Short mmCIF file of C-alpha atoms and ligand atoms in Angstrom, two decimals:
data_model
loop_
_atom_site.label_atom_id
_atom_site.label_comp_id
_atom_site.label_asym_id
_atom_site.label_seq_id
_atom_site.Cartn_x
_atom_site.Cartn_y
_atom_site.Cartn_z
CA MET A 1 42.46 122.70 140.29
CA ALA A 2 41.06 125.33 137.95
CA ARG A 3 39.59 127.30 140.84
CA TRP A 4 42.89 127.06 142.66
CA LEU A 5 44.59 128.47 139.60
CA VAL A 6 42.17 131.38 139.36
CA LEU A 7 42.69 132.13 143.04
CA VAL A 8 46.46 132.03 142.69
CA ALA A 9 46.31 134.27 139.69
CA VAL A 10 43.98 136.79 141.27
CA LEU A 11 46.40 137.03 144.15
CA LEU A 12 49.23 137.27 141.70
CA ALA A 13 47.56 140.02 139.77
CA GLY A 14 47.16 141.95 142.98
CA CYS A 15 50.61 141.48 144.37
CA VAL A 16 52.90 141.26 141.40
CA ALA A 17 51.82 144.04 139.06
CA PRO A 18 55.12 145.14 137.55
CA THR A 19 56.76 148.38 138.53
CA ALA A 20 58.11 149.85 135.29
CA ASP A 21 61.78 150.66 135.29
CA PRO A 22 61.68 154.30 134.13
CA ALA A 23 65.39 154.36 133.34
CA ARG A 24 64.99 151.55 130.82
CA ASP A 25 61.41 151.94 129.68
CA GLY A 26 60.58 148.22 129.94
CA GLN A 27 63.92 147.07 128.56
CA GLY A 28 66.28 144.81 130.43
CA ARG A 29 67.43 141.25 130.98
CA ILE A 30 64.68 138.64 130.75
CA THR A 31 64.13 134.93 131.32
CA PHE A 32 62.52 132.73 128.72
CA VAL A 33 60.93 129.49 129.80
CA ASP A 34 60.01 126.65 127.46
CA SER A 35 59.26 122.95 127.78
CA TRP A 36 62.25 120.65 127.35
CA ASP A 37 63.83 120.98 123.92
CA LEU A 38 63.24 117.78 121.92
CA SER A 39 65.05 119.21 118.91
CA LYS A 40 68.75 118.70 119.43
CA ARG A 41 69.25 122.12 121.00
CA GLN A 42 67.71 124.21 118.25
CA ILE A 43 65.73 126.33 120.70
CA LYS A 44 68.87 127.13 122.65
CA GLN A 45 70.56 128.12 119.42
CA ARG A 46 67.86 130.69 118.71
CA VAL A 47 68.41 132.17 122.19
CA ASP A 48 72.19 132.19 121.64
CA GLU A 49 71.64 134.02 118.37
CA TRP A 50 69.53 136.65 120.09
CA ASN A 51 72.11 137.06 122.84
CA ALA A 52 74.90 137.49 120.31
CA ARG A 53 73.00 140.35 118.67
CA ALA A 54 71.31 141.97 121.64
CA GLY A 55 73.00 144.47 123.89
CA ARG A 56 74.28 143.59 127.32
CA HIS A 57 71.12 144.98 128.91
CA GLU A 58 68.73 142.78 126.93
CA GLN A 59 70.27 139.34 127.38
CA VAL A 60 67.92 136.37 127.64
CA THR A 61 68.34 133.51 130.11
CA TYR A 62 66.88 130.30 128.72
CA VAL A 63 65.10 128.02 131.20
CA PRO A 64 64.03 124.64 129.77
CA LEU A 65 61.57 122.83 132.05
CA PRO A 66 60.60 119.15 131.97
CA SER A 67 58.18 117.96 129.32
CA PRO A 68 55.65 116.48 128.51
CA THR A 69 53.18 119.29 128.48
CA ASP A 70 51.42 118.42 131.77
CA ALA A 71 54.71 118.34 133.69
CA TYR A 72 55.73 121.65 132.16
CA ARG A 73 52.40 123.24 133.07
CA ALA A 74 52.74 121.99 136.63
CA GLN A 75 56.12 123.73 136.91
CA LEU A 76 54.76 127.01 135.60
CA MET A 77 51.91 126.80 138.07
CA ALA A 78 54.25 125.98 140.95
CA ARG A 79 56.19 129.12 140.15
CA ALA A 80 52.96 131.10 140.12
CA GLN A 81 52.18 129.75 143.56
CA ASP A 82 55.64 130.65 144.87
CA LEU A 83 55.17 134.19 143.64
CA VAL A 84 52.03 134.65 145.72
CA GLY A 85 53.98 134.84 148.94
CA ALA A 86 57.01 136.53 147.45
CA ARG A 87 58.11 139.96 148.64
CA GLY A 88 60.29 142.60 146.96
CA ASP A 89 62.40 140.22 144.92
CA TYR A 90 59.39 138.69 143.16
CA GLN A 91 60.32 140.14 139.80
CA ALA A 92 63.59 138.27 139.87
CA GLN A 93 61.52 135.08 139.95
CA CYS A 94 59.17 136.08 137.17
CA TYR A 95 59.46 134.18 133.91
CA ASP A 96 59.25 137.14 131.53
CA VAL A 97 58.48 135.15 128.38
CA MET A 98 56.77 131.76 128.44
CA THR A 99 55.80 129.31 125.78
CA LEU A 100 52.28 128.06 126.27
CA ASP A 101 50.66 124.98 124.84
CA VAL A 102 47.89 126.13 122.49
CA VAL A 103 45.25 124.81 124.88
CA TRP A 104 46.25 126.96 127.85
CA THR A 105 45.62 130.46 126.50
CA ALA A 106 42.13 130.96 127.93
CA GLU A 107 43.09 129.55 131.31
CA PHE A 108 46.27 131.61 131.73
CA ALA A 109 44.65 134.76 130.36
CA GLU A 110 41.55 134.52 132.54
CA ALA A 111 43.77 133.89 135.55
CA GLY A 112 45.45 137.25 134.94
CA TYR A 113 48.84 135.69 134.39
CA LEU A 114 49.55 137.18 130.94
CA ALA A 115 50.05 140.66 129.52
CA PRO A 116 47.66 141.40 126.62
CA LEU A 117 49.32 141.97 123.23
CA THR A 118 48.46 144.24 120.33
CA PRO A 119 47.77 142.25 117.12
CA ALA A 120 49.24 144.99 114.91
CA GLU A 121 52.58 144.92 116.73
CA PHE A 122 53.00 141.27 115.71
CA ASP A 123 51.21 141.52 112.39
CA VAL A 124 49.15 138.46 113.24
CA ASP A 125 47.52 138.23 109.81
CA ARG A 126 50.74 136.58 108.63
CA PHE A 127 50.13 133.52 110.82
CA LEU A 128 48.01 130.40 110.34
CA PRO A 129 44.45 131.41 111.30
CA ALA A 130 43.87 128.40 113.59
CA ALA A 131 47.08 129.18 115.49
CA VAL A 132 46.00 132.82 115.95
CA GLU A 133 42.61 131.57 117.13
CA SER A 134 44.40 129.45 119.73
CA SER A 135 46.19 132.59 121.03
CA THR A 136 43.02 134.65 121.28
CA THR A 137 40.21 134.54 123.84
CA GLY A 138 36.50 134.72 123.05
CA ASP A 139 36.51 138.49 123.68
CA GLY A 140 38.93 138.91 120.76
CA ARG A 141 41.98 139.75 122.87
CA LEU A 142 45.40 138.43 121.83
CA TRP A 143 47.54 136.88 124.58
CA ALA A 144 50.34 135.11 122.74
CA VAL A 145 52.07 134.92 119.37
CA PRO A 146 51.97 131.61 117.47
CA TRP A 147 55.43 130.10 117.27
CA ARG A 148 55.66 126.37 116.59
CA ALA A 149 52.62 124.76 114.97
CA ASP A 150 51.83 121.10 115.46
CA ALA A 151 49.38 118.64 113.98
CA GLY A 152 49.13 114.90 114.52
CA VAL A 153 50.61 112.85 111.67
CA LEU A 154 50.95 109.15 110.91
CA TYR A 155 54.35 107.50 110.51
CA TYR A 156 54.41 104.12 108.80
CA ARG A 157 56.96 101.49 107.82
CA SER A 158 57.13 102.15 104.08
CA ASP A 159 59.29 99.04 103.54
CA LEU A 160 56.74 96.71 105.16
CA LEU A 161 53.72 98.38 103.59
CA SER A 162 55.11 98.32 100.07
CA ALA A 163 56.21 94.66 100.43
CA ALA A 164 52.58 93.92 101.30
CA HIS A 165 51.31 96.12 98.41
CA GLU A 166 49.69 98.55 100.82
CA VAL A 167 49.74 102.35 100.93
CA SER A 168 49.39 104.67 103.92
CA PRO A 169 45.83 104.07 105.16
CA PRO A 170 43.21 106.65 104.15
CA THR A 171 40.69 105.45 106.76
CA TRP A 172 40.93 104.13 110.28
CA SER A 173 39.53 100.74 109.20
CA ASP A 174 42.36 100.44 106.65
CA LEU A 175 44.84 101.31 109.38
CA GLU A 176 43.32 98.69 111.66
CA ARG A 177 43.35 96.02 108.94
CA ILE A 178 47.01 96.64 108.07
CA ALA A 179 48.12 96.95 111.71
CA GLU A 180 46.32 93.73 112.60
CA SER A 181 47.97 91.74 109.81
CA LEU A 182 51.44 93.28 109.39
CA GLY A 183 52.13 93.65 113.11
CA PRO A 184 51.96 89.97 114.06
CA ALA A 185 53.37 88.88 110.67
CA ASN A 186 56.54 90.85 111.46
CA GLY A 187 56.64 90.07 115.16
CA MET A 188 55.94 93.66 116.12
CA ALA A 189 53.12 95.91 117.32
CA GLY A 190 50.70 97.20 114.71
CA TYR A 191 50.16 100.68 116.13
CA VAL A 192 51.50 102.90 118.91
CA GLY A 193 50.42 106.35 120.03
CA GLN A 194 50.32 108.38 123.24
CA LEU A 195 47.93 106.51 125.49
CA ASP A 196 49.31 107.28 128.93
CA ARG A 197 46.98 109.24 131.18
CA TYR A 198 48.04 112.80 130.29
CA GLU A 199 47.30 115.47 127.67
CA GLY A 200 48.58 113.24 124.87
CA LEU A 201 45.72 110.82 125.59
CA THR A 202 43.12 113.58 125.17
CA VAL A 203 44.65 114.36 121.78
CA ASN A 204 44.74 110.70 120.68
CA ALA A 205 41.17 110.15 121.89
CA LEU A 206 39.84 113.20 120.03
CA GLU A 207 41.57 112.18 116.82
CA ALA A 208 40.16 108.64 117.11
CA VAL A 209 36.64 110.04 117.58
CA TRP A 210 37.09 112.51 114.69
CA ALA A 211 38.32 109.65 112.47
CA HIS A 212 35.01 107.92 113.20
CA GLY A 213 32.86 110.86 112.13
CA GLY A 214 32.70 112.86 115.39
CA GLY A 215 32.11 116.64 115.14
CA PRO A 216 34.71 119.23 116.22
CA VAL A 217 33.22 119.51 119.73
CA PRO A 218 33.11 115.94 120.95
CA GLN A 219 29.84 114.43 122.12
CA TRP A 220 31.19 111.70 124.36
CA ASP A 221 27.93 109.84 124.74
CA SER A 222 27.59 109.24 120.98
CA ALA A 223 28.00 106.44 118.47
CA GLU A 224 31.06 108.21 116.99
CA ALA A 225 32.80 108.48 120.34
CA ARG A 226 32.04 104.85 121.17
CA ALA A 227 33.37 103.82 117.74
CA GLY A 228 36.56 105.90 118.07
CA ILE A 229 37.49 104.95 121.62
CA GLY A 230 36.20 101.45 120.90
CA ALA A 231 38.68 101.07 118.04
CA LEU A 232 41.60 101.91 120.34
CA ALA A 233 40.23 99.60 123.05
CA ARG A 234 39.84 96.78 120.54
CA GLY A 235 43.44 97.25 119.43
CA VAL A 236 44.66 96.87 123.01
CA GLU A 237 42.39 93.87 123.60
CA GLU A 238 43.51 92.15 120.42
CA GLY A 239 47.14 93.00 121.02
CA TRP A 240 48.01 94.97 117.86
CA ILE A 241 48.24 97.98 120.17
CA PRO A 242 50.57 96.79 122.94
CA ARG A 243 49.16 97.06 126.46
CA ASP A 244 52.37 98.89 127.38
CA ALA A 245 51.22 101.73 125.11
CA LEU A 246 48.86 102.70 127.95
CA THR A 247 51.98 104.17 129.57
CA TYR A 248 53.49 105.81 126.46
CA ASP A 249 54.01 109.50 125.85
CA GLU A 250 55.54 111.04 122.70
CA SER A 251 59.09 109.89 123.43
CA ASP A 252 58.16 106.31 124.45
CA SER A 253 56.02 105.73 121.39
CA LEU A 254 58.68 107.26 119.13
CA ARG A 255 61.31 104.96 120.62
CA GLU A 256 59.15 101.86 119.92
CA PHE A 257 58.74 102.85 116.29
CA ALA A 258 62.33 104.01 115.80
CA GLU A 259 63.68 100.76 117.20
CA GLY A 260 61.58 98.72 114.80
CA ARG A 261 58.87 97.48 117.14
CA ALA A 262 55.77 99.01 115.50
CA VAL A 263 54.29 99.32 112.00
CA PHE A 264 52.44 102.60 112.65
CA LEU A 265 53.14 105.52 114.95
CA ARG A 266 50.90 108.51 115.66
CA ASN A 267 53.11 111.44 116.65
CA TRP A 268 53.90 115.09 115.86
CA PRO A 269 56.05 116.38 112.98
CA TYR A 270 59.19 116.87 115.10
CA ALA A 271 59.52 113.07 115.20
CA ARG A 272 60.35 113.01 111.50
CA ALA A 273 63.65 114.83 111.95
CA LEU A 274 64.66 112.36 114.67
CA LEU A 275 63.62 109.36 112.57
CA GLU A 276 65.62 110.71 109.63
CA ALA A 277 68.67 110.55 111.88
CA SER A 278 67.85 106.98 113.05
CA PRO A 279 68.57 103.58 111.47
CA LEU A 280 65.00 103.70 110.14
CA LYS A 281 65.99 106.39 107.62
CA GLY A 282 64.65 105.43 104.19
CA ARG A 283 62.28 102.83 105.62
CA PHE A 284 59.49 105.01 106.95
CA GLY A 285 56.98 107.50 105.57
CA MET A 286 54.91 110.32 107.03
CA ALA A 287 51.29 110.86 106.00
CA ALA A 288 48.11 112.56 107.12
CA LEU A 289 46.18 110.77 109.84
CA PRO A 290 43.06 108.92 108.70
CA GLY A 291 40.83 111.80 109.89
CA PRO A 292 41.31 115.37 111.10
CA ALA A 293 44.40 115.94 113.26
CA ALA A 294 44.38 117.82 116.53
CA LEU A 295 46.07 121.17 116.24
CA GLY A 296 48.87 121.31 118.74
CA GLY A 297 51.65 123.78 119.10
CA TRP A 298 53.28 126.38 121.22
CA ASN A 299 52.65 130.10 121.44
CA VAL A 300 54.82 132.68 123.17
CA ALA A 301 53.40 135.02 125.80
CA VAL A 302 54.61 137.84 128.04
CA SER A 303 54.08 137.36 131.78
CA ARG A 304 52.11 140.04 133.52
CA CYS A 305 54.78 140.12 136.23
CA SER A 306 57.55 140.95 133.74
CA LYS A 307 59.35 144.19 134.47
CA HIS A 308 60.94 144.24 131.03
CA GLN A 309 57.96 143.85 128.74
CA ALA A 310 59.45 145.89 125.89
CA THR A 311 62.40 143.50 125.64
CA ALA A 312 60.05 140.55 126.08
CA ARG A 313 57.98 141.65 123.09
CA LYS A 314 61.06 142.37 121.00
CA PHE A 315 62.40 138.88 121.78
CA ILE A 316 59.04 137.36 120.78
CA ARG A 317 59.19 139.18 117.44
CA PHE A 318 62.63 137.67 116.92
CA LEU A 319 61.60 134.12 117.92
CA THR A 320 58.48 134.11 115.79
CA GLY A 321 60.13 135.85 112.83
CA GLU A 322 60.79 134.18 109.47
CA ASP A 323 64.48 133.41 109.98
CA SER A 324 63.93 131.75 113.32
CA GLN A 325 60.95 129.71 112.10
CA ARG A 326 62.79 128.67 108.95
CA ALA A 327 65.73 127.42 111.01
CA LEU A 328 63.43 125.51 113.37
CA LEU A 329 61.70 123.87 110.43
CA GLU A 330 64.90 122.91 108.65
CA GLN A 331 66.93 121.85 111.67
CA ALA A 332 64.26 120.43 113.98
CA GLY A 333 61.20 119.78 111.83
CA TYR A 334 58.93 122.14 113.78
CA PRO A 335 56.13 123.30 111.47
CA PRO A 336 56.10 127.08 111.07
CA THR A 337 53.14 129.21 112.08
CA LEU A 338 53.97 131.79 109.37
CA ARG A 339 51.90 131.04 106.29
CA ALA A 340 54.44 132.39 103.80
CA LEU A 341 57.02 129.73 104.62
CA TYR A 342 54.73 126.97 103.30
CA ARG A 343 54.76 128.70 99.91
CA GLU A 344 58.51 129.24 99.65
CA PRO A 345 59.66 127.29 96.56
CA ALA A 346 63.19 126.67 97.87
CA LEU A 347 61.89 125.26 101.14
CA ASN A 348 59.40 123.03 99.35
CA ALA A 349 62.18 121.75 97.11
CA ARG A 350 64.39 120.92 100.08
CA LEU A 351 61.57 119.56 102.25
CA PRO A 352 59.11 117.65 100.07
CA HIS A 353 57.06 116.66 103.15
CA LEU A 354 56.09 120.31 103.69
CA GLY A 355 52.94 119.66 101.63
CA VAL A 356 51.86 116.89 104.04
CA LEU A 357 52.36 119.26 106.97
CA ARG A 358 50.43 122.05 105.30
CA GLY A 359 47.57 119.64 104.49
CA ALA A 360 47.45 118.34 108.08
CA LEU A 361 47.48 121.87 109.51
CA VAL A 362 44.80 123.22 107.20
CA THR A 363 42.32 120.52 108.25
CA ALA A 364 43.47 120.30 111.89
CA ARG A 365 40.98 121.08 114.64
CA ASN A 366 41.59 122.98 117.85
CA ARG A 367 40.76 121.23 121.06
CA PRO A 368 37.67 123.05 122.37
CA PRO A 369 38.93 126.18 124.19
CA THR A 370 37.85 126.84 127.76
CA ALA A 371 39.29 128.55 130.82
CA HIS A 372 38.81 125.18 132.57
CA TYR A 373 40.67 123.20 129.96
CA ASP A 374 42.92 121.39 132.40
CA GLU A 375 40.02 119.95 134.39
CA VAL A 376 38.03 119.05 131.26
CA SER A 377 41.02 117.23 129.80
CA ARG A 378 41.62 115.45 133.10
CA VAL A 379 38.14 113.92 133.18
CA VAL A 380 38.46 112.89 129.52
CA GLN A 381 41.79 111.20 130.26
CA GLY A 382 40.30 109.34 133.23
CA ALA A 383 37.35 107.95 131.30
CA VAL A 384 39.33 107.06 128.17
CA HIS A 385 42.17 105.41 130.06
CA ALA A 386 39.67 103.33 132.07
CA SER A 387 37.93 102.31 128.81
CA LEU A 388 41.22 101.20 127.28
CA ARG A 389 42.22 99.25 130.37
CA ASN A 390 38.83 97.60 130.60
CA PRO A 391 36.81 97.74 127.36
CA GLY A 392 33.77 96.29 129.18
CA SER A 393 33.43 99.62 131.00
CA LEU A 394 33.52 101.76 127.84
CA ASP A 395 29.78 102.46 127.51
CA ALA A 396 29.42 103.38 131.17
CA GLU A 397 32.58 105.53 131.15
CA LEU A 398 31.58 107.51 128.06
CA GLY A 399 27.98 107.80 129.31
CA GLN A 400 29.21 109.40 132.53
CA LEU A 401 31.80 111.57 130.77
CA THR A 402 29.30 114.03 129.27
CA SER A 403 28.09 115.13 132.68
CA ASP A 404 31.64 115.16 134.07
CA VAL A 405 32.75 117.44 131.23
CA THR A 406 29.75 119.73 131.80
CA ARG A 407 30.66 119.98 135.48
CA ALA A 408 34.34 120.65 134.67
CA LEU A 409 33.37 123.33 132.12
CA SER A 410 31.45 125.20 134.78
CA GLY A 411 34.55 125.23 137.00
CA ARG A 412 32.93 123.08 139.69
C1 GLC B 1 52.51 118.49 121.66
C2 GLC B 1 51.53 119.54 121.15
C3 GLC B 1 50.69 120.09 122.26
C4 GLC B 1 49.98 118.95 122.95
C5 GLC B 1 50.98 117.92 123.47
C6 GLC B 1 50.27 116.70 124.03
O1 GLC B 1 53.47 119.07 122.44
O2 GLC B 1 52.21 120.57 120.49
O3 GLC B 1 49.75 121.02 121.77
O4 GLC B 1 49.15 119.38 123.99
O5 GLC B 1 51.83 117.50 122.43
O6 GLC B 1 51.14 115.78 124.55
#
């Protein structure tokens, strides 16, 4: 898959280098593609705001594509493939500005799909360092601007926990103990997360291993990995993690929690805004995970095939600017990537959970960057999902995973 992508991109780089439009000096109408908006149309509102202010020649067409992240990536790649055979009208098909999951930067950049950016133009020192790191390749080049940060957080039923004289669990063994007792006692699941076989599973697996003492770069054939994945497998075996959770993504797991069928939910911060608007309002809390969170999030990049790169960069400055990020935080719960917003007294007063977000982001870990990320993640998902379906195979699966990851990292 990764080699296919490189091939596509090399072809792309050759056949779709943009012809500048001298009359407009890189300015013109652009398309902006993002994964499906889970935020009650807040992303569209930002685009509408831009369009209301921008001139007729710099209007932005918003193209939301299906989420979750793997489905979105597949669509971007399909478009890349289409462009390979495209003739003169290829630029009409180019997505000028794209949001990229933080884990894709190296892959897209190495494939030649992105236009490099100048750090000074975007004043990148204002952003969270880990988010900037996720937009930068090993050679120090910047390929995207951090936009929406993300870090795994734990949602819990505050009503049930306080009735049982419990607090949000500081360690995974506390979480397990509470989930195991309060779940069955209330006729519900103890814990749900994203355990379907997709990128969400890689994230949940890493966090489980980190919560059991694993280092930032996972050693899959280790006691910590066996303990972390083993804890999830035990939950499924014992039933306090429902077997159905092996098919859950972010929205499925959120629905189970929101409809009162789980004591704990691992999800991203956006879920809080949706829960606040649900019947669970006032009966749930949000806390740090019992261990380091995975840093997630979305950065905005300019496509190499864009004919209107000046407008693309101007639009990115608007999207990632303070006003836009403040609105996305307040209206949709997306954590900002601009550091200053976490220190704004008025925001902290209105959003007391901002401290929890800041804490989770400061200790969050990036998934190990590689130009072959997709393939590496795929083999992790395969082994972890098999271990959760059949805990008896866990040792063999994790034993084999180290060599599978090494092979995937080398692009073979
Ligand atoms: C969220 C995160 C993203 C992650 C994905 C996994 O969208 O922001 O980084 O890869 O979830 O499902």
